[in-house]
Tab-separated table of C-alpha atoms in Angstrom:
chain	number	residue	atom	x	y	z
A	20	MET	CA	97.583	91.174	86.571
A	21	LYS	CA	95.224	92.933	84.235
A	22	GLY	CA	96.261	93.832	80.723
A	23	THR	CA	96.416	97.533	81.618
A	24	PRO	CA	98.351	99.217	84.445
A	25	GLU	CA	96.736	100.336	87.671
A	26	THR	CA	95.774	103.994	87.416
A	27	ILE	CA	96.394	106.485	90.171
A	28	GLU	CA	92.623	106.743	90.655
A	29	GLN	CA	92.427	102.978	91.221
A	30	PHE	CA	95.342	103.160	93.643
A	31	TYR	CA	93.510	105.684	95.828
A	32	LYS	CA	90.219	103.843	95.572
A	33	HIS	CA	91.711	100.496	96.589
A	34	LYS	CA	93.913	101.788	99.395
A	35	TYR	CA	92.085	104.738	100.910
A	36	ASP	CA	88.618	106.014	101.776
A	37	GLU	CA	86.264	107.741	99.350
A	38	ASP	CA	86.650	111.170	100.971
A	39	LEU	CA	90.387	111.136	100.339
A	40	CYS	CA	89.833	110.063	96.734
A	41	ILE	CA	87.505	113.022	96.158
A	42	GLU	CA	89.937	115.447	97.756
A	43	ILE	CA	92.925	114.168	95.771
A	44	LYS	CA	91.073	114.443	92.464
A	45	LYS	CA	90.827	118.182	92.984
A	46	ASN	CA	94.534	118.769	92.428
A	47	THR	CA	96.299	118.506	89.083
A	48	GLY	CA	98.361	115.344	88.822
A	49	GLN	CA	96.510	113.770	91.758
A	50	PHE	CA	99.413	114.149	94.152
A	51	GLY	CA	99.310	112.346	97.489
A	52	VAL	CA	101.770	111.829	100.351
A	53	PHE	CA	101.540	109.125	103.029
A	54	ARG	CA	103.478	107.565	105.868
A	55	VAL	CA	104.606	103.979	105.298
A	56	GLU	CA	103.879	102.926	108.879
A	57	ASP	CA	100.222	103.923	108.587
A	58	ARG	CA	99.689	101.477	105.728
A	59	ILE	CA	101.641	98.671	107.382
A	60	ARG	CA	99.700	98.988	110.635
A	61	THR	CA	96.342	99.038	108.880
A	62	GLY	CA	97.215	96.045	106.730
A	63	THR	CA	96.884	97.874	103.414
A	64	THR	CA	100.265	96.999	101.932
A	65	SER	CA	98.904	94.006	99.943
A	66	PRO	CA	101.790	93.418	97.506
A	67	SER	CA	100.000	93.557	94.156
A	68	PHE	CA	102.693	92.972	91.532
A	69	ILE	CA	101.398	95.061	88.651
A	70	ARG	CA	102.306	98.059	86.544
A	71	ARG	CA	101.090	101.461	87.664
A	72	ASN	CA	100.616	104.466	85.413
A	73	PHE	CA	101.995	106.874	88.018
A	74	PHE	CA	105.238	107.687	89.817
A	75	LYS	CA	106.230	107.038	93.408
A	76	ILE	CA	109.137	108.348	95.479
A	77	MET	CA	109.749	106.647	98.819
A	78	LEU	CA	112.056	107.094	101.772
A	79	LEU	CA	112.010	103.847	103.747
A	80	GLN	CA	113.499	103.130	107.158
A	81	GLY	CA	113.580	99.398	107.772
A	82	ASP	CA	114.083	96.035	106.105
A	83	SER	CA	112.101	95.082	103.024
A	84	ILE	CA	112.318	93.223	99.747
A	85	PHE	CA	111.409	95.198	96.633
A	86	HIS	CA	110.399	93.356	93.482
A	87	TYR	CA	111.155	95.286	90.277
A	88	GLY	CA	110.145	93.411	87.128
A	89	ASP	CA	111.818	90.019	87.446
A	90	LYS	CA	114.379	91.188	90.045
A	91	SER	CA	114.138	91.129	93.848
A	92	ILE	CA	116.195	93.656	95.798
A	93	PRO	CA	116.565	93.341	99.598
A	94	VAL	CA	117.064	96.663	101.396
A	95	THR	CA	117.993	97.491	104.957
A	96	GLY	CA	118.400	100.687	106.933
A	97	ASN	CA	117.537	103.970	105.216
A	98	THR	CA	116.689	103.684	101.518
A	99	LEU	CA	115.559	106.156	98.852
A	100	LEU	CA	113.539	104.545	96.057
A	101	PHE	CA	111.981	105.724	92.799
A	102	PHE	CA	109.230	103.895	90.913
A	103	ASN	CA	107.933	104.627	87.413
A	104	PRO	CA	105.325	103.286	84.954
A	105	HIS	CA	107.917	101.365	82.928
A	106	VAL	CA	108.419	98.621	85.496
A	107	PRO	CA	105.916	96.551	87.522
A	108	TYR	CA	106.807	96.468	91.211
A	109	THR	CA	105.748	95.644	94.741
A	110	TYR	CA	107.434	95.275	98.091
A	111	GLU	CA	107.303	93.165	101.221
A	112	PRO	CA	107.965	94.888	104.575
A	113	LEU	CA	109.914	92.397	106.682
A	114	SER	CA	108.997	93.963	110.016
A	115	LEU	CA	106.137	95.994	111.459
A	116	ASP	CA	108.527	98.671	112.696
A	117	SER	CA	109.368	99.800	109.158
A	118	LYS	CA	108.565	103.459	108.640
A	119	GLY	CA	109.018	106.218	106.115
A	120	ILE	CA	107.193	108.517	103.709
A	121	PHE	CA	106.149	108.122	100.079
A	122	CYS	CA	104.597	110.379	97.441
A	123	VAL	CA	102.539	109.347	94.418
A	124	PHE	CA	101.715	111.555	91.447
A	125	SER	CA	101.178	111.460	87.702
A	126	ASN	CA	103.607	112.738	85.091
A	127	GLU	CA	101.259	115.686	84.533
A	128	PHE	CA	101.912	116.942	88.058
A	129	LEU	CA	105.413	118.091	87.082
A	130	ASN	CA	104.908	118.308	83.326
A	131	GLY	CA	102.952	121.533	83.720
A	132	ASN	CA	104.619	124.667	84.968
A	133	PHE	CA	107.913	122.808	85.237
A	134	ARG	CA	107.827	121.241	81.755
A	135	LEU	CA	109.553	118.250	83.339
A	136	ASP	CA	108.903	114.971	81.507
A	137	LEU	CA	110.000	112.387	84.067
A	138	LEU	CA	110.138	109.519	81.585
A	139	LYS	CA	112.934	111.314	79.740
A	140	LEU	CA	115.146	111.766	82.789
A	141	PRO	CA	118.124	109.397	83.271
A	142	LEU	CA	116.755	108.411	86.667
A	143	PHE	CA	113.742	106.778	85.021
A	144	THR	CA	115.235	105.561	81.729
A	145	THR	CA	118.205	103.539	82.976
A	146	LYS	CA	117.781	99.784	83.218
A	147	ASP	CA	119.418	99.880	86.657
A	148	GLN	CA	116.879	100.018	89.460
A	149	PRO	CA	116.887	103.407	91.254
A	150	VAL	CA	117.361	102.124	94.802
A	151	PHE	CA	119.855	103.993	96.989
A	152	SER	CA	121.145	103.324	100.483
A	153	ILE	CA	121.186	106.670	102.324
A	154	LYS	CA	123.344	107.523	105.351
A	155	GLY	CA	124.430	110.440	107.500
A	156	ASP	CA	123.798	113.965	106.227
A	157	ASP	CA	122.226	112.661	103.007
A	158	PHE	CA	119.507	110.920	105.006
A	159	SER	CA	118.870	113.978	107.178
A	160	GLU	CA	118.532	116.254	104.144
A	161	ILE	CA	116.237	113.920	102.219
A	162	LYS	CA	114.050	113.185	105.246
A	163	ALA	CA	113.698	116.936	105.876
A	164	VAL	CA	112.346	117.416	102.327
A	165	PHE	CA	109.792	114.644	102.804
A	166	GLU	CA	108.690	116.123	106.126
A	167	LYS	CA	108.202	119.522	104.471
A	168	ILE	CA	106.007	117.833	101.851
A	169	ILE	CA	103.901	116.180	104.566
A	170	LYS	CA	103.546	119.444	106.471
A	171	GLU	CA	102.672	121.498	103.391
A	172	ALA	CA	100.101	118.963	102.142
A	173	ASP	CA	98.101	119.514	105.354
A	174	THR	CA	97.876	123.277	104.935
A	175	ASP	CA	95.209	125.390	103.239
A	176	TYR	CA	97.806	127.480	101.447
A	177	VAL	CA	96.453	128.239	97.976
A	178	TYR	CA	99.814	127.599	96.327
A	179	LYS	CA	100.793	124.574	98.349
A	180	TYR	CA	101.010	122.241	95.355
A	181	GLU	CA	103.348	124.628	93.561
A	182	LEU	CA	105.622	124.503	96.598
A	183	ILE	CA	105.344	120.714	96.777
A	184	LYS	CA	106.404	120.493	93.128
A	185	HIS	CA	109.630	122.247	94.044
A	186	TYR	CA	110.239	119.756	96.843
A	187	LEU	CA	109.610	116.827	94.481
A	188	CYS	CA	112.055	118.254	91.950
A	189	GLU	CA	114.606	118.526	94.738
A	190	LEU	CA	114.176	114.821	95.524
A	191	ILE	CA	114.355	113.815	91.855
A	192	TYR	CA	117.537	115.749	91.179
A	193	TYR	CA	119.017	114.483	94.420
A	194	GLY	CA	118.359	110.956	93.145
A	195	MET	CA	120.005	111.757	89.815
A	196	LYS	CA	123.071	112.931	91.713
A	197	LEU	CA	123.235	109.512	93.336
A	198	LYS	CA	123.372	107.704	89.983
A	199	PRO	CA	126.616	106.099	88.749
A	200	ILE	CA	129.387	108.509	87.870
A	201	GLU	CA	128.658	108.582	84.139
A	202	TYR	CA	125.576	110.683	84.770
A	203	ASN	CA	127.747	113.361	86.368
A	204	THR	CA	130.468	113.437	83.730
A	205	GLU	CA	131.132	117.020	82.676
A	206	ALA	CA	132.806	116.181	79.379
A	207	VAL	CA	130.298	113.743	77.947
A	208	ASN	CA	131.875	111.954	75.003
A	209	ALA	CA	130.205	110.871	71.786
A	210	ALA	CA	130.032	107.213	72.827
A	211	TYR	CA	128.164	108.136	75.981
A	212	ARG	CA	125.709	110.393	74.147
A	213	ILE	CA	124.989	107.731	71.524
A	214	THR	CA	124.546	105.065	74.186
A	215	SER	CA	122.174	107.292	76.159
A	216	VAL	CA	120.002	108.010	73.116
A	217	PHE	CA	120.008	104.336	72.146
A	218	MET	CA	118.828	103.376	75.643
A	219	GLU	CA	116.104	106.016	75.496
A	220	LEU	CA	114.895	104.839	72.080
A	221	LEU	CA	114.856	101.250	73.326
A	222	GLU	CA	112.996	102.033	76.545
A	223	ARG	CA	110.530	104.376	74.849
A	224	GLN	CA	108.864	101.392	73.191
A	225	PHE	CA	107.827	99.899	76.537
A	226	PRO	CA	105.739	98.938	78.372
A	227	ILE	CA	103.491	97.273	75.808
A	228	GLU	CA	99.958	97.630	77.141
A	229	LEU	CA	97.749	97.185	74.080
A	230	LYS	CA	97.573	94.490	71.437
A	231	ILE	CA	97.774	97.134	68.733
A	232	GLN	CA	101.223	98.198	69.959
A	233	ARG	CA	104.264	96.606	68.364
A	234	PHE	CA	107.961	96.587	69.125
A	235	GLU	CA	109.519	97.748	65.853
A	236	PHE	CA	113.180	98.504	66.649
A	237	ARG	CA	114.470	94.947	66.980
A	238	LEU	CA	117.701	95.278	64.987
A	239	PRO	CA	120.834	97.351	65.750
A	240	LYS	CA	120.665	98.759	62.204
A	241	THR	CA	117.187	100.158	62.873
A	242	PHE	CA	118.533	102.087	65.847
A	243	ALA	CA	121.570	103.214	63.858
A	244	ASP	CA	119.303	104.547	61.115
A	245	GLN	CA	117.326	106.511	63.688
A	246	LEU	CA	120.578	108.022	64.968
A	247	SER	CA	121.917	108.641	61.434
A	248	ILE	CA	125.117	106.696	62.136
A	249	HIS	CA	126.616	103.477	60.791
A	250	VAL	CA	125.574	100.357	62.649
A	251	ASN	CA	129.224	99.404	63.250
A	252	TYR	CA	129.823	102.734	64.977
A	253	LEU	CA	126.724	102.242	67.117
A	254	ASN	CA	127.919	98.789	68.132
A	255	ARG	CA	131.381	100.090	69.068
A	256	CYS	CA	129.886	102.882	71.207
A	257	ILE	CA	127.515	100.556	73.033
A	258	LYS	CA	130.284	98.032	73.655
A	259	LYS	CA	132.673	100.729	74.903
A	260	GLN	CA	130.175	102.247	77.317
A	261	THR	CA	128.483	99.112	78.658
A	262	GLY	CA	130.779	96.198	77.902
A	263	ARG	CA	127.905	94.464	76.157
A	264	THR	CA	126.672	94.310	72.582
A	265	THR	CA	123.752	96.227	71.112
A	266	THR	CA	122.014	92.939	70.412
A	267	ASP	CA	122.445	91.899	74.060
A	268	HIS	CA	120.651	95.015	75.282
A	269	ILE	CA	117.784	94.591	72.814
A	270	ALA	CA	117.386	90.902	73.635
A	271	GLU	CA	117.477	91.513	77.393
A	272	ARG	CA	114.744	94.140	77.173
A	273	LEU	CA	112.634	91.940	74.902
A	274	ILE	CA	112.964	89.003	77.293
A	275	SER	CA	112.053	91.188	80.266
A	276	GLU	CA	108.910	92.446	78.499
A	277	ALA	CA	108.042	88.944	77.314
A	278	LYS	CA	108.222	87.636	80.887
A	279	ALA	CA	105.956	90.429	82.109
A	280	LEU	CA	103.385	89.809	79.374
A	281	LEU	CA	103.446	86.044	79.917
A	282	LYS	CA	103.055	86.342	83.679
A	283	TYR	CA	100.707	89.252	84.066
A	284	THR	CA	98.388	89.208	81.040
A	285	LYS	CA	96.029	86.639	79.608
A	286	TRP	CA	97.127	87.312	76.046
A	287	ASP	CA	97.731	84.321	73.814
A	288	ILE	CA	101.373	83.514	73.156
A	289	SER	CA	100.742	84.254	69.492
A	290	GLU	CA	99.525	87.739	70.452
A	291	ILE	CA	102.574	88.308	72.653
A	292	SER	CA	104.781	87.110	69.815
A	293	TYR	CA	103.210	89.639	67.479
A	294	VAL	CA	103.452	92.703	69.741
A	295	LEU	CA	107.107	91.878	70.398
A	296	GLY	CA	107.811	92.070	66.679
A	297	PHE	CA	108.045	88.416	65.690
A	298	GLU	CA	106.419	87.418	62.424
A	299	GLU	CA	106.000	83.800	63.488
A	300	GLN	CA	105.209	82.383	66.922
A	301	SER	CA	107.868	79.726	66.388
A	302	HIS	CA	110.501	82.448	66.014
A	303	PHE	CA	109.445	83.932	69.350
A	304	THR	CA	109.486	80.515	71.008
A	305	ASN	CA	113.028	79.807	69.752
A	306	PHE	CA	114.187	83.265	70.831
A	307	PHE	CA	112.664	82.955	74.315
A	308	LYS	CA	114.057	79.467	74.847
A	309	LYS	CA	117.529	80.565	73.714
A	310	TYR	CA	117.739	83.143	76.502
A	311	THR	CA	115.753	81.409	79.262
A	312	ASN	CA	116.167	77.679	78.531
A	313	VAL	CA	112.381	77.233	78.732
A	314	THR	CA	109.537	77.750	76.282
A	315	PRO	CA	107.063	80.617	76.740
A	316	GLY	CA	104.330	78.123	77.616
A	317	SER	CA	106.452	76.468	80.299
A	318	PHE	CA	107.443	79.830	81.764
A	319	ARG	CA	103.789	80.901	81.988
A	320	GLN	CA	102.870	77.767	83.946
A	321	VAL	CA	105.508	78.251	86.655
């Protein structure tokens, strides 16, 4: 993996012909929609496990294995999936009869007229992977939206992208409705609100793509100060909502980012140690070994 994520321009250039790349560049947000089976049949799936700087929404019919970060998720049947720039991913179609539709677009595509910042939505800030098994009427409704997107993208209608934006929003909010019940709670309590903001503050610091970036919020007290609450109250809220400690969440996210940087960049371990907020490389090594039972150097060689 390169030190920087794959851009949407690179995605089109690597996967599709030059004429399509020129056409796509004409629209704001560089939106594109494709059928999964077309890429599988032409051999252009090539699972490149890297970060992208764009979003993807996919409806898949078939069996595959999706790799999100350091997790592998097998799917079967009809599945709705969302991908975002926070997490590197790829997938392996397990059969040539897999089919479906996927859309790719930048954050700017919806952060225009709609003022919709996707990276601030619960669907893209939760640490749980947004992969949903879809059945019955849900599948029919979602597939119909994708088909409308495909049909509209082929028209010459001057406002077709404005209409497509509405369809994308429909898919995004449909996905948010499929999230765990806490995202649909009408009477959101203080513990939930604090936990949600904490998770957003934590996730906002990633991914680390440049050596001049640095993870600063490493201590629960730092987060508590940002929220203007006592650290003990923060810890109680996090524990109540998630069953885990504030420190556990911070450490897990640090380890996940450390693994990504060790595997998919050529940065020195000392450089990785620095951007993750450690003053000494030895402190990073001890931290990494505590949670993984191996040293950073050993992990990189696997």
